[in-house]
Tab-separated table of C-alpha atoms and ligand atoms in Angstrom:
chain	number	residue	atom	x	y	z
M	4	UNK	CA	8.045	23.809	1.176
M	5	UNK	CA	4.631	22.830	-0.129
M	6	UNK	CA	4.477	21.079	-3.451
M	7	UNK	CA	1.010	20.436	-4.798
M	8	UNK	CA	1.865	18.038	-7.580
M	9	UNK	CA	0.960	19.936	-10.683
M	10	UNK	CA	2.335	23.257	-9.443
M	11	UNK	CA	5.543	21.458	-8.685
M	12	UNK	CA	5.728	20.033	-12.177
M	13	UNK	CA	5.129	23.465	-13.664
M	14	UNK	CA	7.903	24.971	-11.583
M	15	UNK	CA	10.472	22.303	-12.216
M	16	UNK	CA	9.802	20.881	-15.647
M	17	UNK	CA	11.914	23.535	-17.307
M	18	UNK	CA	14.985	22.951	-15.165
M	19	UNK	CA	14.878	19.219	-14.624
M	20	UNK	CA	15.537	16.635	-17.261
M	21	UNK	CA	12.430	14.563	-17.969
M	22	UNK	CA	13.337	11.318	-19.639
M	23	UNK	CA	11.018	9.508	-21.949
M	24	UNK	CA	11.859	5.858	-22.211
M	25	UNK	CA	10.837	5.041	-25.736
M	26	UNK	CA	9.586	1.800	-27.205
M	27	UNK	CA	11.517	-0.136	-29.754
M	28	UNK	CA	10.123	-3.181	-31.541
M	29	UNK	CA	7.357	-3.635	-28.958
M	30	UNK	CA	9.845	-4.075	-26.110
M	31	UNK	CA	10.351	-1.056	-23.907
M	32	UNK	CA	13.852	0.268	-23.405
M	33	UNK	CA	15.036	-0.243	-19.846
M	34	UNK	CA	16.567	2.443	-17.653
M	35	UNK	CA	20.030	1.401	-16.490
M	36	UNK	CA	20.702	-0.387	-13.221
M	37	UNK	CA	22.005	1.383	-10.105
M	38	UNK	CA	22.458	0.636	-6.429
M	39	UNK	CA	21.430	2.221	-4.109
M	40	UNK	CA	18.429	3.799	-5.776
M	41	UNK	CA	15.078	5.244	-4.761
M	42	UNK	CA	12.113	5.854	-7.079
M	43	UNK	CA	8.713	7.284	-6.293
M	44	UNK	CA	5.468	8.226	-7.969
M	45	UNK	CA	4.732	11.633	-9.445
M	46	UNK	CA	6.833	14.773	-9.507
M	47	UNK	CA	6.205	15.269	-5.802
M	48	UNK	CA	8.526	12.252	-5.501
M	49	UNK	CA	11.557	14.462	-6.203
M	50	UNK	CA	11.815	15.996	-2.702
M	51	UNK	CA	10.632	12.691	-1.212
M	52	UNK	CA	13.542	10.870	-2.862
M	53	UNK	CA	15.989	13.428	-1.487
M	54	UNK	CA	14.888	12.535	2.042
M	55	UNK	CA	15.227	8.811	1.342
M	56	UNK	CA	18.517	9.328	-0.446
M	57	UNK	CA	20.156	10.864	2.658
M	58	UNK	CA	19.548	7.542	4.381
M	59	UNK	CA	20.580	5.333	1.458
M	60	UNK	CA	23.717	7.309	0.629
M	61	UNK	CA	24.990	7.035	4.174
M	62	UNK	CA	24.641	3.245	4.160
M	63	UNK	CA	21.147	3.149	5.630
M	64	UNK	CA	18.413	0.637	4.967
M	65	UNK	CA	15.784	0.796	2.260
M	66	UNK	CA	12.995	0.327	4.822
M	67	UNK	CA	14.078	3.512	6.628
M	68	UNK	CA	14.432	5.419	3.360
M	69	UNK	CA	10.903	4.551	2.211
M	70	UNK	CA	9.405	5.360	5.604
M	71	UNK	CA	11.139	8.716	6.061
M	72	UNK	CA	10.491	9.659	2.444
M	73	UNK	CA	6.781	8.980	2.964
M	74	UNK	CA	6.788	10.949	6.238
M	75	UNK	CA	8.198	13.974	4.429
M	76	UNK	CA	5.157	14.208	2.158
M	77	UNK	CA	2.702	13.218	4.878
M	78	UNK	CA	4.053	16.262	6.677
M	79	UNK	CA	3.224	18.728	3.895
M	80	UNK	CA	-0.102	20.266	3.072
M	81	UNK	CA	-0.225	18.150	-0.036
M	82	UNK	CA	-3.472	17.694	-1.876
M	83	UNK	CA	-3.545	13.934	-1.865
M	84	UNK	CA	-1.309	12.525	0.837
M	85	UNK	CA	-1.610	12.882	4.598
M	86	UNK	CA	-3.996	15.017	6.597
M	87	UNK	CA	-3.808	17.865	4.069
M	88	UNK	CA	-5.444	15.612	1.482
M	89	UNK	CA	-8.879	15.805	-0.015
M	90	UNK	CA	-11.689	14.576	2.222
M	91	UNK	CA	-14.290	11.962	1.443
M	92	UNK	CA	-17.741	13.031	0.317
M	93	UNK	CA	-18.786	13.605	3.954
M	94	UNK	CA	-15.851	15.910	4.642
M	95	UNK	CA	-13.550	13.529	6.522
M	96	UNK	CA	-9.925	12.899	5.591
M	97	UNK	CA	-9.262	9.177	5.932
M	98	UNK	CA	-5.771	7.838	5.342
M	99	UNK	CA	-4.490	4.571	3.876
M	100	UNK	CA	-0.869	3.371	3.964
M	101	UNK	CA	1.274	0.263	3.846
M	102	UNK	CA	4.928	-0.675	4.099
M	103	UNK	CA	6.886	-3.835	3.256
M	104	UNK	CA	10.487	-4.814	3.942
M	105	UNK	CA	12.972	-7.262	2.458
M	106	UNK	CA	11.783	-10.183	4.609
M	107	UNK	CA	8.113	-10.228	3.534
M	108	UNK	CA	7.243	-8.341	6.725
M	109	UNK	CA	4.431	-5.932	6.083
M	110	UNK	CA	2.160	-3.536	7.925
M	111	UNK	CA	-0.822	-1.509	6.910
M	112	UNK	CA	-3.442	0.941	8.139
M	113	UNK	CA	-6.654	1.956	6.424
M	114	UNK	CA	-9.424	4.443	7.083
M	115	UNK	CA	-7.227	6.105	9.706
M	116	UNK	CA	-8.274	9.557	10.892
M	117	UNK	CA	-6.512	12.443	12.682
M	118	UNK	CA	-3.052	10.851	12.736
M	119	UNK	CA	-0.285	12.579	10.818
M	120	UNK	CA	2.074	9.759	9.808
M	121	UNK	CA	0.069	6.745	8.643
M	122	UNK	CA	3.133	5.083	7.125
M	123	UNK	CA	4.858	5.044	10.508
M	124	UNK	CA	1.749	3.614	12.137
M	125	UNK	CA	1.816	0.915	9.433
M	126	UNK	CA	5.458	0.216	10.282
M	127	UNK	CA	4.550	-0.152	13.943
M	128	UNK	CA	1.775	-2.591	12.978
M	129	UNK	CA	4.444	-4.538	11.098
M	130	UNK	CA	6.952	-4.474	13.930
M	131	UNK	CA	4.855	-4.614	17.079
M	132	UNK	CA	1.828	-6.752	16.283
M	133	UNK	CA	1.216	-10.234	14.915
M	134	UNK	CA	-1.080	-8.631	12.308
M	135	UNK	CA	-0.666	-6.984	8.942
M	136	UNK	CA	-3.543	-4.540	8.883
M	137	UNK	CA	-5.442	-2.338	11.330
M	138	UNK	CA	-8.299	-0.095	10.289
M	139	UNK	CA	-10.359	2.844	11.498
M	140	UNK	CA	-10.827	3.429	15.196
M	141	UNK	CA	-8.701	0.402	16.095
M	142	UNK	CA	-5.805	1.717	14.022
M	143	UNK	CA	-6.179	5.115	15.677
M	144	UNK	CA	-6.212	3.634	19.174
M	145	UNK	CA	-3.107	1.641	18.307
M	146	UNK	CA	-1.402	4.787	17.014
M	147	UNK	CA	-2.278	6.776	20.143
M	148	UNK	CA	-1.051	3.953	22.352
M	149	UNK	CA	2.244	4.036	20.476
M	150	UNK	CA	3.062	7.689	20.881
M	151	UNK	CA	1.325	9.273	17.873
M	152	UNK	CA	-0.521	12.522	18.550
M	153	UNK	CA	-4.156	13.154	17.714
M	154	UNK	CA	-4.448	16.075	15.277
M	155	UNK	CA	-7.550	18.205	14.818
M	156	UNK	CA	-9.791	17.055	11.979
M	157	UNK	CA	-9.744	20.429	10.194
M	158	UNK	CA	-9.336	20.338	6.420
M	159	UNK	CA	-6.281	22.006	4.904
M	160	UNK	CA	-6.905	25.252	3.059
M	161	UNK	CA	-6.440	23.581	-0.330
M	162	UNK	CA	-8.681	20.654	0.577
M	163	UNK	CA	-11.382	23.012	1.886
M	164	UNK	CA	-11.422	24.849	-1.451
M	165	UNK	CA	-11.530	21.594	-3.420
M	166	UNK	CA	-14.273	20.193	-1.200
M	167	UNK	CA	-16.401	23.305	-1.584
M	168	UNK	CA	-15.979	23.074	-5.360
M	169	UNK	CA	-17.016	19.452	-5.279
M	170	UNK	CA	-20.004	20.138	-3.011
M	171	UNK	CA	-21.562	22.412	-5.622
M	172	UNK	CA	-22.457	19.341	-7.646
M	173	UNK	CA	-21.937	16.662	-5.014
M	174	UNK	CA	-21.742	14.220	-7.852
M	175	UNK	CA	-20.678	10.795	-6.777
M	176	UNK	CA	-18.514	9.908	-9.675
M	177	UNK	CA	-15.419	8.024	-8.583
M	178	UNK	CA	-13.359	9.238	-11.507
M	179	UNK	CA	-9.638	9.312	-11.170
M	180	UNK	CA	-8.459	12.253	-13.152
M	181	UNK	CA	-6.588	11.575	-16.295
M	182	UNK	CA	-3.468	13.655	-16.017
M	183	UNK	CA	-3.319	14.918	-19.509
M	184	UNK	CA	-5.960	15.533	-22.080
M	185	UNK	CA	-5.481	15.154	-25.756
M	186	UNK	CA	-5.149	18.902	-26.056
M	187	UNK	CA	-1.624	20.229	-26.249
M	188	UNK	CA	-0.209	23.434	-24.872
M	189	UNK	CA	1.952	25.797	-26.908
M	190	UNK	CA	5.062	23.680	-26.288
M	191	UNK	CA	3.224	20.736	-27.803
M	192	UNK	CA	3.042	19.064	-24.408
M	193	UNK	CA	-0.195	17.579	-23.251
M	194	UNK	CA	-2.006	19.873	-20.828
M	195	UNK	CA	-3.416	18.697	-17.490
M	196	UNK	CA	-7.107	17.906	-17.507
M	197	UNK	CA	-9.460	20.056	-15.441
M	198	UNK	CA	-12.225	18.236	-13.678
M	199	UNK	CA	-15.492	19.502	-12.278
M	200	UNK	CA	-15.048	17.476	-9.153
M	201	UNK	CA	-11.799	19.134	-8.087
M	202	UNK	CA	-8.483	19.396	-9.855
M	203	UNK	CA	-6.696	17.100	-7.491
M	204	UNK	CA	-8.396	13.834	-6.749
M	205	UNK	CA	-5.454	11.499	-6.528
M	206	UNK	CA	-1.658	11.344	-6.381
M	207	UNK	CA	-0.706	8.644	-3.957
M	208	UNK	CA	2.937	8.526	-2.944
M	209	UNK	CA	4.408	5.100	-3.708
M	210	UNK	CA	8.117	4.635	-3.020
M	211	UNK	CA	10.372	1.660	-3.755
M	212	UNK	CA	14.074	1.537	-2.934
M	213	UNK	CA	17.103	-0.708	-3.175
M	214	UNK	CA	19.790	-0.069	-0.565
M	215	UNK	CA	23.558	-0.512	-0.673
M	216	UNK	CA	23.242	-3.982	0.860
M	217	UNK	CA	21.058	-4.985	-2.073
M	218	UNK	CA	17.810	-5.130	-0.100
M	219	UNK	CA	14.475	-3.849	-1.345
M	220	UNK	CA	11.628	-2.162	0.536
M	221	UNK	CA	8.602	-0.074	-0.310
M	222	UNK	CA	5.922	2.206	1.088
M	223	UNK	CA	2.656	3.623	-0.152
M	224	UNK	CA	0.677	6.428	1.520
M	225	UNK	CA	-2.410	8.374	0.520
M	226	UNK	CA	-5.589	10.118	1.534
M	227	UNK	CA	-7.125	8.096	-1.274
M	228	UNK	CA	-9.398	9.081	-4.045
M	229	UNK	CA	-10.879	12.506	-3.342
M	230	UNK	CA	-14.586	12.644	-2.440
M	231	UNK	CA	-14.798	8.884	-2.102
M	232	UNK	CA	-17.658	7.251	-0.185
M	233	UNK	CA	-17.186	7.441	3.557
M	234	UNK	CA	-15.500	4.188	4.551
M	235	UNK	CA	-14.075	3.473	1.110
M	236	UNK	CA	-10.591	1.963	1.095
M	237	UNK	CA	-8.510	1.834	-2.071
M	238	UNK	CA	-5.529	-0.181	-3.231
M	239	UNK	CA	-2.886	1.856	-1.417
M	240	UNK	CA	-2.947	0.067	1.980
M	241	UNK	CA	-3.256	-3.373	0.387
M	242	UNK	CA	-0.198	-5.560	0.122
M	243	UNK	CA	-0.237	-6.695	-3.507
M	244	UNK	CA	-2.459	-3.737	-4.408
M	245	UNK	CA	-0.657	-0.441	-3.823
M	246	UNK	CA	2.635	-2.130	-2.956
M	247	UNK	CA	4.484	-5.398	-3.175
M	248	UNK	CA	8.080	-6.268	-2.392
M	249	UNK	CA	9.847	-9.552	-3.026
M	250	UNK	CA	13.466	-9.195	-2.086
M	251	UNK	CA	14.496	-11.964	-4.485
M	252	UNK	CA	12.930	-10.272	-7.468
M	253	UNK	CA	11.821	-6.657	-7.210
M	254	UNK	CA	9.287	-4.202	-5.851
M	255	UNK	CA	6.327	-2.376	-7.337
M	256	UNK	CA	3.887	0.361	-6.378
M	257	UNK	CA	0.849	1.909	-8.001
M	258	UNK	CA	-1.205	5.050	-8.298
M	259	UNK	CA	-4.534	5.664	-9.948
M	260	UNK	CA	-7.967	4.172	-9.602
M	261	UNK	CA	-7.574	1.778	-6.698
M	262	UNK	CA	-10.563	-0.409	-7.516
M	263	UNK	CA	-8.951	-1.357	-10.818
M	264	UNK	CA	-5.588	-2.141	-9.235
M	265	UNK	CA	-7.253	-4.350	-6.621
M	266	UNK	CA	-9.089	-6.301	-9.334
M	267	UNK	CA	-5.810	-7.699	-10.658
M	268	UNK	CA	-3.693	-7.617	-7.453
M	269	UNK	CA	-1.673	-5.188	-9.536
M	270	UNK	CA	1.684	-4.802	-7.826
M	271	UNK	CA	1.929	-8.481	-6.986
M	272	UNK	CA	1.270	-9.175	-10.631
M	273	UNK	CA	4.039	-6.766	-11.685
M	274	UNK	CA	6.515	-8.525	-9.387
M	275	UNK	CA	5.435	-11.914	-10.736
M	276	UNK	CA	6.017	-10.702	-14.292
M	277	UNK	CA	9.522	-9.638	-13.235
M	278	UNK	CA	9.986	-13.110	-11.740
M	279	UNK	CA	9.227	-14.508	-15.206
M	280	UNK	CA	12.107	-12.461	-16.564
M	281	UNK	CA	10.477	-9.239	-17.687
M	282	UNK	CA	12.194	-5.906	-17.114
M	283	UNK	CA	10.429	-3.514	-14.706
M	284	UNK	CA	8.978	-1.503	-17.586
M	285	UNK	CA	7.743	-4.568	-19.439
M	286	UNK	CA	6.329	-6.060	-16.243
M	287	UNK	CA	4.354	-2.847	-15.603
M	288	UNK	CA	3.245	-2.833	-19.226
M	289	UNK	CA	2.036	-6.445	-19.040
M	290	UNK	CA	-0.007	-5.671	-15.913
M	291	UNK	CA	-1.575	-2.625	-17.587
M	292	UNK	CA	-2.418	-4.706	-20.658
M	293	UNK	CA	-4.065	-7.252	-18.405
M	294	UNK	CA	-6.175	-4.501	-16.878
M	295	UNK	CA	-7.152	-2.962	-20.196
M	296	UNK	CA	-8.140	-6.369	-21.564
M	297	UNK	CA	-10.838	-6.736	-18.886
M	298	UNK	CA	-12.791	-3.847	-20.372
M	299	UNK	CA	-11.018	-1.809	-23.066
M	300	UNK	CA	-13.827	0.762	-23.297
M	301	UNK	CA	-13.907	1.399	-19.558
M	302	UNK	CA	-10.121	1.575	-19.473
M	303	UNK	CA	-10.325	4.748	-21.545
M	304	UNK	CA	-11.976	6.484	-18.606
M	305	UNK	CA	-9.496	6.014	-15.780
M	306	UNK	CA	-5.833	6.153	-14.932
M	307	UNK	CA	-3.623	3.503	-13.374
M	308	UNK	CA	0.171	3.663	-13.291
M	309	UNK	CA	2.597	1.019	-12.066
M	310	UNK	CA	6.179	1.748	-11.042
M	311	UNK	CA	8.774	-0.970	-10.359
M	312	UNK	CA	12.424	-1.686	-9.648
M	313	UNK	CA	14.193	-5.009	-9.778
M	314	UNK	CA	16.901	-6.541	-7.670
M	315	UNK	CA	19.655	-4.961	-9.737
M	316	UNK	CA	18.185	-1.469	-9.518
M	317	UNK	CA	16.650	-1.209	-12.980
M	318	UNK	CA	13.468	0.844	-12.859
M	319	UNK	CA	10.481	1.345	-15.099
M	320	UNK	CA	6.818	2.274	-15.224
M	321	UNK	CA	3.796	2.030	-17.460
M	322	UNK	CA	0.351	3.591	-17.251
M	323	UNK	CA	-3.001	3.468	-19.001
M	324	UNK	CA	-3.165	7.162	-19.837
M	325	UNK	CA	-0.305	9.536	-20.633
M	326	UNK	CA	0.914	11.713	-17.784
M	327	UNK	CA	2.183	9.235	-15.229
M	328	UNK	CA	5.510	10.629	-14.060
M	329	UNK	CA	7.945	9.199	-11.562
M	330	UNK	CA	11.021	10.514	-9.771
M	331	UNK	CA	14.415	8.795	-9.567
M	332	UNK	CA	17.478	9.364	-7.420
M	333	UNK	CA	20.704	7.380	-7.557
M	334	UNK	CA	24.371	8.032	-6.944
M	335	UNK	CA	25.119	9.206	-10.490
M	336	UNK	CA	22.742	12.037	-10.944
M	337	UNK	CA	20.638	14.713	-9.358
M	338	UNK	CA	17.063	13.665	-8.924
M	339	UNK	CA	15.178	13.537	-12.200
M	340	UNK	CA	11.741	12.744	-13.565
M	341	UNK	CA	10.772	10.048	-16.028
M	342	UNK	CA	7.615	10.199	-18.117
M	343	UNK	CA	6.225	6.707	-18.269
M	344	UNK	CA	4.920	5.249	-21.485
M	345	UNK	CA	1.215	4.619	-21.642
M	346	UNK	CA	-1.245	2.228	-23.272
M	347	UNK	CA	-3.306	5.048	-24.756
M	348	UNK	CA	-1.150	7.644	-26.389
M	349	UNK	CA	-3.330	10.712	-25.785
I	25	LIG	N1	-4.831	4.645	-5.623
I	25	LIG	C1	-5.460	5.658	-4.820
I	25	LIG	C2	-6.836	5.204	-4.405
I	25	LIG	O1	-7.510	4.563	-5.185
I	25	LIG	C3	-5.580	6.939	-5.518
I	25	LIG	C4	-4.285	7.537	-5.955
I	25	LIG	O2	-3.479	6.918	-6.602
I	25	LIG	O3	-4.045	8.670	-5.620
I	25	LIG	O4	-7.246	5.559	-3.331
């Protein structure tokens, strides 16, 4: 089934519990610890977690859960992940992805074209080469040499529509859409913002998981910011940018304006804050505060969200703008969504 992110939220918000983890006395309240557990960005993470959960619940490894979960969304005609994603400003879909296991092994691909499962190519880079990152034509050649099929470069129907909308103005404004405006709908919930340059210009899938053996892994896959400059690479394929895993401490992933995440080595920073003793939520919050402090005025204009779990399976997130949602699946409950707290309240 195809789940463009916002449609999915609309269809499921009424039947799924959405938890809001509230602040008390400046410290954020922490979601309880579980093992195994899988968490992933956005509401499109719900079906992704189900795929990963099948592996975790039958004793499988976190690295397999985060890879197969990512494959499941790379396989859909999603607006922002995989070949169905929005193209760059020249009409090409270019994919970024990275993966990291519990032994500091990592693999990454960037600016990859016409290959369906970038996260699996990244895993092959990790497992079969002495390198961490392959890009562009070299990454494609490596993929083809390792059994991946070349797909045609045709845009998905959704992406074609979005691209045509964007072309009307062809404005090069690398805005990441802020999920929710200050306006509220009739249920007093913030309503999604509409942008001139396409409704869907991000929604990277970041997944972090803790398996039954107590090992952490993560993956991050995206077509990147919609209508980006040709050749632009964001945070998502960067170890320490879109993803970081330290099996002693925890794992973190990000979504939002990649340039801003890169500036502070965002997910590495989140893990380091957890190393200092912060909970996942407070670690994400501290990283967001660090980012906002660089330029508080500019921070009002973009979205970044961090999502983290620690070694005992506690999870948490924090974002700049309201609207950053993540999906959780553990042994106790059906998959559910959590609304992260944000720096600006909307
Ligand atoms: N972080 C991604 C990028 O900058 C965008 C996203 O989160 O969807 O490419």
